[in-house]
PDB file of N, CA and C in Angstrom:
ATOM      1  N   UNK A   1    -140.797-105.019  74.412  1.00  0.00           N
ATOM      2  CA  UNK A   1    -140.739-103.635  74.025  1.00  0.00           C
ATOM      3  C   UNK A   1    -140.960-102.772  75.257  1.00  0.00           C
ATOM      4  N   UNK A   2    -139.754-101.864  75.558  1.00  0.00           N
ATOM      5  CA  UNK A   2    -139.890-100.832  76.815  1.00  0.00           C
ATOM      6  C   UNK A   2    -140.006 -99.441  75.974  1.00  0.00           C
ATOM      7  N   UNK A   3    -140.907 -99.001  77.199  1.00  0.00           N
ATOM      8  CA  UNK A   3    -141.302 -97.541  76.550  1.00  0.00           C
ATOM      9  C   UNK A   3    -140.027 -96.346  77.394  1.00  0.00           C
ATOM     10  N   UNK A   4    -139.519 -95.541  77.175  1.00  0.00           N
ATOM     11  CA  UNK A   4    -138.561 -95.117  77.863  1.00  0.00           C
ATOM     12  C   UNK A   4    -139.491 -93.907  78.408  1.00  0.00           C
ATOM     13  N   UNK A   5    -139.825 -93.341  79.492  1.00  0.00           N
ATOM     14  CA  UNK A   5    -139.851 -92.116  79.931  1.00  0.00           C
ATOM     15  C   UNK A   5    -139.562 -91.211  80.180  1.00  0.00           C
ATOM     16  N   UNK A   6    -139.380 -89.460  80.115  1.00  0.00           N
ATOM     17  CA  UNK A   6    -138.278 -88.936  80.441  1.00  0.00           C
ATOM     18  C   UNK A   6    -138.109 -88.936  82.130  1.00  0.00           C
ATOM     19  N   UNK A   7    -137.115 -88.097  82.517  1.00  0.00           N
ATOM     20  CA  UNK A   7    -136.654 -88.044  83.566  1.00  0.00           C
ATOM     21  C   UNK A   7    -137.638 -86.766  84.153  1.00  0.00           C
ATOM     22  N   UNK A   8    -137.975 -86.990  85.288  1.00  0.00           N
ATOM     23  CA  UNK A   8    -138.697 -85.971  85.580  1.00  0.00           C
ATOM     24  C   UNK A   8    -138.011 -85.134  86.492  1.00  0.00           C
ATOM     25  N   UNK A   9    -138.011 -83.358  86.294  1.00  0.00           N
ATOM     26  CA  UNK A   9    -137.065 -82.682  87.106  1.00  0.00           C
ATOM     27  C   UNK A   9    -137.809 -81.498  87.139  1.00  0.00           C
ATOM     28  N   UNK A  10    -137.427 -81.030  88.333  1.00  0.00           N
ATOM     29  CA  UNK A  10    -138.061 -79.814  88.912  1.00  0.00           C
ATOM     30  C   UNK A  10    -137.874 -78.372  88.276  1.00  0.00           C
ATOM     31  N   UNK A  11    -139.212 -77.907  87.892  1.00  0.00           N
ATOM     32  CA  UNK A  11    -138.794 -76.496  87.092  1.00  0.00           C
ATOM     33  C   UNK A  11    -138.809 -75.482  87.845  1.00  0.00           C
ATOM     34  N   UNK A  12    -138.087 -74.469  87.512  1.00  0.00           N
ATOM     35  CA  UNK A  12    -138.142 -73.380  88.661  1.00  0.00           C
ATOM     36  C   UNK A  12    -138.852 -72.014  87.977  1.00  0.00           C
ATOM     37  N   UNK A  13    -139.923 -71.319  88.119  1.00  0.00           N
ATOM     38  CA  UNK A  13    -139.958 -70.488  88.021  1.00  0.00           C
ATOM     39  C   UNK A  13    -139.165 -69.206  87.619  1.00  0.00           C
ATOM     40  N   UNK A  14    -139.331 -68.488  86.337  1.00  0.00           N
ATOM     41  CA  UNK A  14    -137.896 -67.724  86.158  1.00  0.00           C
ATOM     42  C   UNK A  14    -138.533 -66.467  87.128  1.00  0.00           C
ATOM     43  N   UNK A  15    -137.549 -65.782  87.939  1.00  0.00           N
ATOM     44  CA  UNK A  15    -137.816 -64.713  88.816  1.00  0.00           C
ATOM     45  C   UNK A  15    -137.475 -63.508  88.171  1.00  0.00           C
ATOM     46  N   UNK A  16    -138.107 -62.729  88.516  1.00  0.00           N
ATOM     47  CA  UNK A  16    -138.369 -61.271  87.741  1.00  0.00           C
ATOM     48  C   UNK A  16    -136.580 -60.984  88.702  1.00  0.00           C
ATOM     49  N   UNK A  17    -136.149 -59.730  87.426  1.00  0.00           N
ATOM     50  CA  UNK A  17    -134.935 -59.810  88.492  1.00  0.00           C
ATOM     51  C   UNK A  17    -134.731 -58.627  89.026  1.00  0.00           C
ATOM     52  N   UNK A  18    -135.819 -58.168  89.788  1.00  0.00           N
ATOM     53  CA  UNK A  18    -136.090 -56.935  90.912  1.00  0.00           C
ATOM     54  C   UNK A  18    -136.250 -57.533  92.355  1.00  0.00           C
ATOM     55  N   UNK A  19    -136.490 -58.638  92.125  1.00  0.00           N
ATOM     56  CA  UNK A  19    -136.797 -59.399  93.410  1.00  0.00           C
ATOM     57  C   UNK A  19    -136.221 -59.606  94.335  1.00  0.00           C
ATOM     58  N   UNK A  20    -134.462 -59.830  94.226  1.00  0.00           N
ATOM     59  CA  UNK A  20    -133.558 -60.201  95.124  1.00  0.00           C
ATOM     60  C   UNK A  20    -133.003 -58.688  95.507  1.00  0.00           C
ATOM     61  N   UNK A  21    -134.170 -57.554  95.497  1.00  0.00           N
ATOM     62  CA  UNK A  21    -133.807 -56.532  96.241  1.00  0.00           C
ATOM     63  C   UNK A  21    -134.786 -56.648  97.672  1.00  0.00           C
ATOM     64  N   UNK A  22    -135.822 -56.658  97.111  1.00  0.00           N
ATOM     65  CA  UNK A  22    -136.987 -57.312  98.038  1.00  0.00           C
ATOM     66  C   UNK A  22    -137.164 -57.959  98.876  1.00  0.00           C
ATOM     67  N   UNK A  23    -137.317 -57.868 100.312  1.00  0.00           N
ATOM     68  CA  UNK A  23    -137.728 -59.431 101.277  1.00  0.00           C
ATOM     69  C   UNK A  23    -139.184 -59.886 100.374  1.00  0.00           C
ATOM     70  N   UNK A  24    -140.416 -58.358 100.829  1.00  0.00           N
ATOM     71  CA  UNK A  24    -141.244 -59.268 100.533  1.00  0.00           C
ATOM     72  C   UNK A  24    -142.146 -57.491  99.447  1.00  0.00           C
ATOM     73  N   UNK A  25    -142.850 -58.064  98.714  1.00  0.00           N
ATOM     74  CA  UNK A  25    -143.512 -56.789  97.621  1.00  0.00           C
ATOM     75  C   UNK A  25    -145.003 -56.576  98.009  1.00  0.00           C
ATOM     76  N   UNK A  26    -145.518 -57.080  99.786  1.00  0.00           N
ATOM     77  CA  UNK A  26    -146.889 -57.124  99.949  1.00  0.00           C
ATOM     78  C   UNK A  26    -147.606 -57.157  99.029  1.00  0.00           C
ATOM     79  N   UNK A  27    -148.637 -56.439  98.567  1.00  0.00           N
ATOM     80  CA  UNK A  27    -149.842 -56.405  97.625  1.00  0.00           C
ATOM     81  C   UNK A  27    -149.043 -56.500  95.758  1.00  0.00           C
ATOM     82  N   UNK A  28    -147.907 -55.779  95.845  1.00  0.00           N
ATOM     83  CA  UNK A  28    -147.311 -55.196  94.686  1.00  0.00           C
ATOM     84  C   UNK A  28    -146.709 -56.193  93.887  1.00  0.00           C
ATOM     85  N   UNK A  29    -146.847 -56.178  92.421  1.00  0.00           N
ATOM     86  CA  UNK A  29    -145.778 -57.022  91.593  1.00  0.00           C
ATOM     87  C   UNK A  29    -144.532 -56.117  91.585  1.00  0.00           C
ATOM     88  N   UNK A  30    -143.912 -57.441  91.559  1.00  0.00           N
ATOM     89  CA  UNK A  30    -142.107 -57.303  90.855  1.00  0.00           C
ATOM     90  C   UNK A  30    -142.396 -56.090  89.962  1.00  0.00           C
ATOM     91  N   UNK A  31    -143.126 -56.128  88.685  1.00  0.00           N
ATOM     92  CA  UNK A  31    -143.307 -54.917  87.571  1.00  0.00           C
ATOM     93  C   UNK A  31    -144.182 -53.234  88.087  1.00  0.00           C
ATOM     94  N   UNK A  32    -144.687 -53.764  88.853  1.00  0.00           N
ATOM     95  CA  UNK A  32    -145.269 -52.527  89.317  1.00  0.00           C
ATOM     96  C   UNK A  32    -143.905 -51.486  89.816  1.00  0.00           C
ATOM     97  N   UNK A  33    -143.497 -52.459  90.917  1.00  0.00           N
ATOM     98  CA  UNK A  33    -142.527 -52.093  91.636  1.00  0.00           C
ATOM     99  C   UNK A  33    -141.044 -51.645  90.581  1.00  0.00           C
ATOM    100  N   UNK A  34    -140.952 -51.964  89.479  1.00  0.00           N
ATOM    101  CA  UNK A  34    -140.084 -52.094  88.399  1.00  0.00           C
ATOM    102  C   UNK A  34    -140.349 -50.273  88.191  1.00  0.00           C
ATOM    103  N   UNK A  35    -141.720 -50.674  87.546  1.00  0.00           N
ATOM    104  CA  UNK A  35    -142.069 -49.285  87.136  1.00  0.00           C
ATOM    105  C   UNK A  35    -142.121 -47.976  87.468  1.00  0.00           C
ATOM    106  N   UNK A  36    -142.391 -47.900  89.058  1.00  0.00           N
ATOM    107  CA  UNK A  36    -142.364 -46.994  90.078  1.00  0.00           C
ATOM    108  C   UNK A  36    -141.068 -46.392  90.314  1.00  0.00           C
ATOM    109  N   UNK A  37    -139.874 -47.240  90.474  1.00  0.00           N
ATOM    110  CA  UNK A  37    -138.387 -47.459  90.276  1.00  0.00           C
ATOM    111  C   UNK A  37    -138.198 -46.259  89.419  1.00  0.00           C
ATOM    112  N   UNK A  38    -138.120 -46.804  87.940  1.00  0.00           N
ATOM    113  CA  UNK A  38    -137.565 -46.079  86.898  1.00  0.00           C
ATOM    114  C   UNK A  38    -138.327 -44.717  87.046  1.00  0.00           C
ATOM    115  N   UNK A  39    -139.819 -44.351  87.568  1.00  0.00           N
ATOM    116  CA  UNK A  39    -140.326 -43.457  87.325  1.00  0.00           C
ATOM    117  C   UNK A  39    -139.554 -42.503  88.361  1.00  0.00           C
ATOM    118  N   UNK A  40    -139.049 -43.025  89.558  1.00  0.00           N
ATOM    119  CA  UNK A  40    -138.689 -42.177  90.640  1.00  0.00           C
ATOM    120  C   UNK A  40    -137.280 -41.497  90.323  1.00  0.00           C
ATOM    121  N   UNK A  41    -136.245 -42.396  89.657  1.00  0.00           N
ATOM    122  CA  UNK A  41    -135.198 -42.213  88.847  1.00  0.00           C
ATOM    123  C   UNK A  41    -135.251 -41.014  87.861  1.00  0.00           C
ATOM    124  N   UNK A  42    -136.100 -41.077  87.116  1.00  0.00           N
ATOM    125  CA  UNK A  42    -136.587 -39.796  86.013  1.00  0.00           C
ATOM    126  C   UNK A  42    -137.210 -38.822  86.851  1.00  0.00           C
ATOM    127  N   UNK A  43    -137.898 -39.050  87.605  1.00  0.00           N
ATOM    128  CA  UNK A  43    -138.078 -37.540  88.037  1.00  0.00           C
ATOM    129  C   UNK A  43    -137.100 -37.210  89.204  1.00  0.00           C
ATOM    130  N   UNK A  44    -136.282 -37.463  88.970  1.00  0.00           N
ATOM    131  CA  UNK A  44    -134.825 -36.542  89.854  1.00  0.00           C
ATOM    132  C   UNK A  44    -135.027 -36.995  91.540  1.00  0.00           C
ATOM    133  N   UNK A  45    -135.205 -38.522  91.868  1.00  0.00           N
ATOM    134  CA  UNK A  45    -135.800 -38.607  93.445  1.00  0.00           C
ATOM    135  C   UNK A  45    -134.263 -39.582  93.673  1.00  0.00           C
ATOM    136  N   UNK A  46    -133.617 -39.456  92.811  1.00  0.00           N
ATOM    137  CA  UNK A  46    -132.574 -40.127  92.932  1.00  0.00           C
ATOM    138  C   UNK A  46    -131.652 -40.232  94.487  1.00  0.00           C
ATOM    139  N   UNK A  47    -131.885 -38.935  95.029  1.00  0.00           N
ATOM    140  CA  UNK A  47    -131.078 -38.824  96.722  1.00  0.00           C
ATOM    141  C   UNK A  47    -131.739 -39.165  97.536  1.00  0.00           C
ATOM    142  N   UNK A  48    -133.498 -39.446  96.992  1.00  0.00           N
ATOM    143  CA  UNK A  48    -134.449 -39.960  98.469  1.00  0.00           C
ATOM    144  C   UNK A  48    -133.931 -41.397  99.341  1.00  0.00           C
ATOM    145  N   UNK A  49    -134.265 -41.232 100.466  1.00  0.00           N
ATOM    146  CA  UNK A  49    -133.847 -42.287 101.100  1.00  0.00           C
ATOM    147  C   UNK A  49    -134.691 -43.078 100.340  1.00  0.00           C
ATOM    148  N   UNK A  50    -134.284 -44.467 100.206  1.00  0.00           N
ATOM    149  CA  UNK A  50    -134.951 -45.812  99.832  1.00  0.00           C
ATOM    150  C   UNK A  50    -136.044 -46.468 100.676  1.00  0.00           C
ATOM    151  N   UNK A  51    -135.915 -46.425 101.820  1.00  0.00           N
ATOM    152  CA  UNK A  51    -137.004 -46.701 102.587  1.00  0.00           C
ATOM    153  C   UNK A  51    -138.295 -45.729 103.257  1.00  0.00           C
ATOM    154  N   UNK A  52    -137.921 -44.627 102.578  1.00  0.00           N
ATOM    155  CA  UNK A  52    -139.451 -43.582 102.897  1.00  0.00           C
ATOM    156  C   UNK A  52    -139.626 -43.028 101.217  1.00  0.00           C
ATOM    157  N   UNK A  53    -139.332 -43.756 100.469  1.00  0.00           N
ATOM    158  CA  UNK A  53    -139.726 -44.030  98.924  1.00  0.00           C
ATOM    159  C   UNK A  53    -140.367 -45.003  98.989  1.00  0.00           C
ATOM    160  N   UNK A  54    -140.168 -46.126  99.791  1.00  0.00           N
ATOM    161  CA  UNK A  54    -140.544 -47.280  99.047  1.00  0.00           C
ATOM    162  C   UNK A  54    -142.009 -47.213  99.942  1.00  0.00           C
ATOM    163  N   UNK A  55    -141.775 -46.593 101.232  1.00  0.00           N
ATOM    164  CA  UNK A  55    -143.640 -46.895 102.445  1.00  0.00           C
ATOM    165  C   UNK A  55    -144.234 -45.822 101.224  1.00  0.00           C
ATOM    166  N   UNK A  56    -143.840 -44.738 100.812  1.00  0.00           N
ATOM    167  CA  UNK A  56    -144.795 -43.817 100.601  1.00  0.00           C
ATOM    168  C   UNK A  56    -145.817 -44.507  98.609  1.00  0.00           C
ATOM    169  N   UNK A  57    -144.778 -45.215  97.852  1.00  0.00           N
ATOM    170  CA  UNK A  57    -144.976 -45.064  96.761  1.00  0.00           C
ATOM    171  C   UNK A  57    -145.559 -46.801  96.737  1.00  0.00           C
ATOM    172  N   UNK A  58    -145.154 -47.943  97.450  1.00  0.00           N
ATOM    173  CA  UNK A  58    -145.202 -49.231  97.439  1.00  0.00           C
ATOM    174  C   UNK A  58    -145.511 -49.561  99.550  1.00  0.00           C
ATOM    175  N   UNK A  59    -146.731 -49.488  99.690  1.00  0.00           N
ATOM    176  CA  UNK A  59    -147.276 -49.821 100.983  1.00  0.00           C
ATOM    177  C   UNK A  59    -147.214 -51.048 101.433  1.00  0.00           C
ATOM    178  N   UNK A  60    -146.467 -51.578 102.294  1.00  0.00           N
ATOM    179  CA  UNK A  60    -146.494 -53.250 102.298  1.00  0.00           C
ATOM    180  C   UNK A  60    -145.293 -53.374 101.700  1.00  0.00           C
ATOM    181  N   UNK A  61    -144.660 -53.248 100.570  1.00  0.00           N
ATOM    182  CA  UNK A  61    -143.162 -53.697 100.407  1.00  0.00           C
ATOM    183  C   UNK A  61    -142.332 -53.586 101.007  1.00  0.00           C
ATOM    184  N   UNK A  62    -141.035 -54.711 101.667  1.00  0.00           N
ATOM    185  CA  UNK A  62    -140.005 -54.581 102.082  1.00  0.00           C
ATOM    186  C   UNK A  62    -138.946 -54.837 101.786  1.00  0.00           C
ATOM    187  N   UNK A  63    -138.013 -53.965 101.372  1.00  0.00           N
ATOM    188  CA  UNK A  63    -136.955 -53.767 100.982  1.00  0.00           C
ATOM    189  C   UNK A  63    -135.716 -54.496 101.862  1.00  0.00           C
ATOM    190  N   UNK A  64    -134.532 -55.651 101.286  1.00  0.00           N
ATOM    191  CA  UNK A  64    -134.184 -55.792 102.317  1.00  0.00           C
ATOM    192  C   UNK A  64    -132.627 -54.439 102.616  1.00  0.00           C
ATOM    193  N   UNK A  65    -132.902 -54.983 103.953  1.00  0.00           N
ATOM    194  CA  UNK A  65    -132.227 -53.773 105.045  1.00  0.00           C
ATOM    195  C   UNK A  65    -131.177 -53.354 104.437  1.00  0.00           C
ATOM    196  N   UNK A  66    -130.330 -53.839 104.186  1.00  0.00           N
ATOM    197  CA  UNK A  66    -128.648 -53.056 103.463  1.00  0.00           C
ATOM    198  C   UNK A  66    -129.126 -51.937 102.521  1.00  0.00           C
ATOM    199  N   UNK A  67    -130.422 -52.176 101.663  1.00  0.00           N
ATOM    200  CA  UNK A  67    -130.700 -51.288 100.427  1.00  0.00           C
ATOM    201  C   UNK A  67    -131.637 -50.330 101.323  1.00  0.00           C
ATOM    202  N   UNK A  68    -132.387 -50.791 102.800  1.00  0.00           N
ATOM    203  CA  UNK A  68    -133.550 -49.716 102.776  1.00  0.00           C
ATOM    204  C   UNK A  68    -132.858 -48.415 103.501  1.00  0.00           C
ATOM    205  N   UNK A  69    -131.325 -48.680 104.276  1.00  0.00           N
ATOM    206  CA  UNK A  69    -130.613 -47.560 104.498  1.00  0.00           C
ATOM    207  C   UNK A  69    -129.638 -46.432 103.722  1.00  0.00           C
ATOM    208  N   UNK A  70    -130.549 -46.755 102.194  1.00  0.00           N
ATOM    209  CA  UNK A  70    -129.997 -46.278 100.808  1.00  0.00           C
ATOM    210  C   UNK A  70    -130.440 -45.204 100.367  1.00  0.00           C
ATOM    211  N   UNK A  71    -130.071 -45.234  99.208  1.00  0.00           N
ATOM    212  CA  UNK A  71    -131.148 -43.928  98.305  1.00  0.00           C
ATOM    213  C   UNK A  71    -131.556 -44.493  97.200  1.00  0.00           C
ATOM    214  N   UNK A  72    -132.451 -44.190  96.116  1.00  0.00           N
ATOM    215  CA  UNK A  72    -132.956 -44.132  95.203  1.00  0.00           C
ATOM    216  C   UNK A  72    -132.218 -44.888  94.166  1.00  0.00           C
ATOM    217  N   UNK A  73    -131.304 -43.973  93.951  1.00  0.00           N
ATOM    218  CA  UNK A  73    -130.240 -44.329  93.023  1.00  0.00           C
ATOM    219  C   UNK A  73    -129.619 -44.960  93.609  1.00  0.00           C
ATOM    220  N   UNK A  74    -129.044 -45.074  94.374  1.00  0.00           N
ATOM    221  CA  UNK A  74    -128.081 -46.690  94.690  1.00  0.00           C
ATOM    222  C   UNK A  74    -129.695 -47.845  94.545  1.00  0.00           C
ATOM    223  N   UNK A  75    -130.224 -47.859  94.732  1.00  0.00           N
ATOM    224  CA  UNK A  75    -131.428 -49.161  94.721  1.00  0.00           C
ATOM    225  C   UNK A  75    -131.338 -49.561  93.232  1.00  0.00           C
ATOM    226  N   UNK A  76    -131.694 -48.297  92.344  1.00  0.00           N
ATOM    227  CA  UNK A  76    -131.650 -48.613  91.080  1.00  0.00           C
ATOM    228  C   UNK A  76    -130.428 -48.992  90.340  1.00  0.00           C
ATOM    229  N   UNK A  77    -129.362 -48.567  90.945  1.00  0.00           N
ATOM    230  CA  UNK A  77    -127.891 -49.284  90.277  1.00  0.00           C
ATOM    231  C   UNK A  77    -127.918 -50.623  90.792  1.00  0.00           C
ATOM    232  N   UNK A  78    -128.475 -51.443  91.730  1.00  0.00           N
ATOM    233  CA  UNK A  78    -128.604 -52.604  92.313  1.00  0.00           C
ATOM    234  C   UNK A  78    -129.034 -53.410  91.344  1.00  0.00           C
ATOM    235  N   UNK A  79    -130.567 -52.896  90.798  1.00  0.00           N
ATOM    236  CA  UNK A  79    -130.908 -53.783  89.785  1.00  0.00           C
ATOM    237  C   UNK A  79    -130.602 -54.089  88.646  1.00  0.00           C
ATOM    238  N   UNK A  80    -129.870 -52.696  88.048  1.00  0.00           N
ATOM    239  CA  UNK A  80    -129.568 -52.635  86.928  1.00  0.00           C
ATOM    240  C   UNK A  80    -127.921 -53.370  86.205  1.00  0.00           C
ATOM    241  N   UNK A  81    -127.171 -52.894  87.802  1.00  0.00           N
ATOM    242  CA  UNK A  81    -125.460 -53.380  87.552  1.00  0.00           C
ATOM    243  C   UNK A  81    -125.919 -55.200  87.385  1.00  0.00           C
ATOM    244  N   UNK A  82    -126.438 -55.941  87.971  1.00  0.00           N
ATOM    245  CA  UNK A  82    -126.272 -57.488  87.358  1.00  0.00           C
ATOM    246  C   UNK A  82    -126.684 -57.233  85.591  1.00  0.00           C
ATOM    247  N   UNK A  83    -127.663 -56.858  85.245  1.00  0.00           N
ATOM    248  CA  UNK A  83    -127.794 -56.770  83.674  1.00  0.00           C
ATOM    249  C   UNK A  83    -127.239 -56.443  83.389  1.00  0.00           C
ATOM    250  N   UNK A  84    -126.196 -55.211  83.610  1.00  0.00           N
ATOM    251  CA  UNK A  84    -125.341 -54.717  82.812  1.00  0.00           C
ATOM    252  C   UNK A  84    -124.122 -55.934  82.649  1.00  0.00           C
ATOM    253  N   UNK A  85    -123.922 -56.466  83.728  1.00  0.00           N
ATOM    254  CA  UNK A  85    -122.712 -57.453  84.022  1.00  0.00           C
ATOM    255  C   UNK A  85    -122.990 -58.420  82.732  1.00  0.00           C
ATOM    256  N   UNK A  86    -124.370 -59.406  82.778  1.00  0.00           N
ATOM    257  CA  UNK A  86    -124.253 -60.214  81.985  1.00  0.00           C
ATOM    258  C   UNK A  86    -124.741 -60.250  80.568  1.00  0.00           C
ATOM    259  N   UNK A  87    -124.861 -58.578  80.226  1.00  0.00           N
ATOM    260  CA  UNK A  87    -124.653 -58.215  78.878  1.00  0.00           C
ATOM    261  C   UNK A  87    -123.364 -57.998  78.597  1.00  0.00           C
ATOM    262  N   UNK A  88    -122.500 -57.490  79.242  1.00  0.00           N
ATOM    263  CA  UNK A  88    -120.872 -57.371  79.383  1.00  0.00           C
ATOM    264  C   UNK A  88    -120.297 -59.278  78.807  1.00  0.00           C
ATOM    265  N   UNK A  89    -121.170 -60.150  80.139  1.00  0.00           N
ATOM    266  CA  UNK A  89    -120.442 -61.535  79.689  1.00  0.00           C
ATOM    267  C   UNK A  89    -120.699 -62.117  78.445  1.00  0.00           C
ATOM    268  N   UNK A  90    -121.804 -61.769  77.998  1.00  0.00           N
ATOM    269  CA  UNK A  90    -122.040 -62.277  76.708  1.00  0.00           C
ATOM    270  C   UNK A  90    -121.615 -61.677  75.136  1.00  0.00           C
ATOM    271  N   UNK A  91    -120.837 -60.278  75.518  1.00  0.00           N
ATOM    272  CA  UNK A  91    -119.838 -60.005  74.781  1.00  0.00           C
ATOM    273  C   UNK A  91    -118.292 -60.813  74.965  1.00  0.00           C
ATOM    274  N   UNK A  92    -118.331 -60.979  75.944  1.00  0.00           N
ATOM    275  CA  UNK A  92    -117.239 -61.512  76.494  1.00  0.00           C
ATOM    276  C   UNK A  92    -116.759 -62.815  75.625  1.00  0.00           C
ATOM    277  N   UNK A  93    -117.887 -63.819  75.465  1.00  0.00           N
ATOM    278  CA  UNK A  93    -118.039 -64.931  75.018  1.00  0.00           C
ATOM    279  C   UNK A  93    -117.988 -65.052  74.031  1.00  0.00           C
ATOM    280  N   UNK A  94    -118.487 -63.938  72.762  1.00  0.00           N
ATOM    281  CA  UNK A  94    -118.970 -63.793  71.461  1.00  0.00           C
ATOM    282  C   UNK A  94    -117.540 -63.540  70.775  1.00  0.00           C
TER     283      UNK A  94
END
């Protein structure tokens, strides 16, 4: 009598998906940083540059470079256009 075991395989952490804007979020979570986002969006900071938003509101976060020569609103269409995409695919499918 053999006992079968499963296969053992590497789990990955699911990543918040604000992250792959980010090099690194120093002190800050993914959600903090989430939150700050949408708040800057609503109050009309939408034309601020992205990288003297992000030292003044998130200290220690770094944004990577293509987005930190941005604005506001382009940062936030960054995160948001993949969700929109794969709510789009899953109509797609249905």
């Amino acid at each position: 009598m053999t006992t079968a075991t499963p296969a053992l395989r590497a789990t990955t952490a699911a990543r918040h998906p604000l992250e792959h804007l980010f090099v690194d979020f120093g002190e800050h979570s993914a959600d903090k940083a989430l939150i700050a986002l949408t708040d800057a969006v609503r109050a009309g900071q939408r034309d601020m540059n992205a990288y003297d938003w992000i030292t003044r509101v998130l200290p220690g976060a770094t944004l990577k470079p293509a987005l930190a020569f941005g604005t506001v609103g382009e940062l936030y269409r960054s995160y948001t256009r993949p969700a929109e995409f794969g709510r789009l695919k899953s109509v797609w499918r249905a």
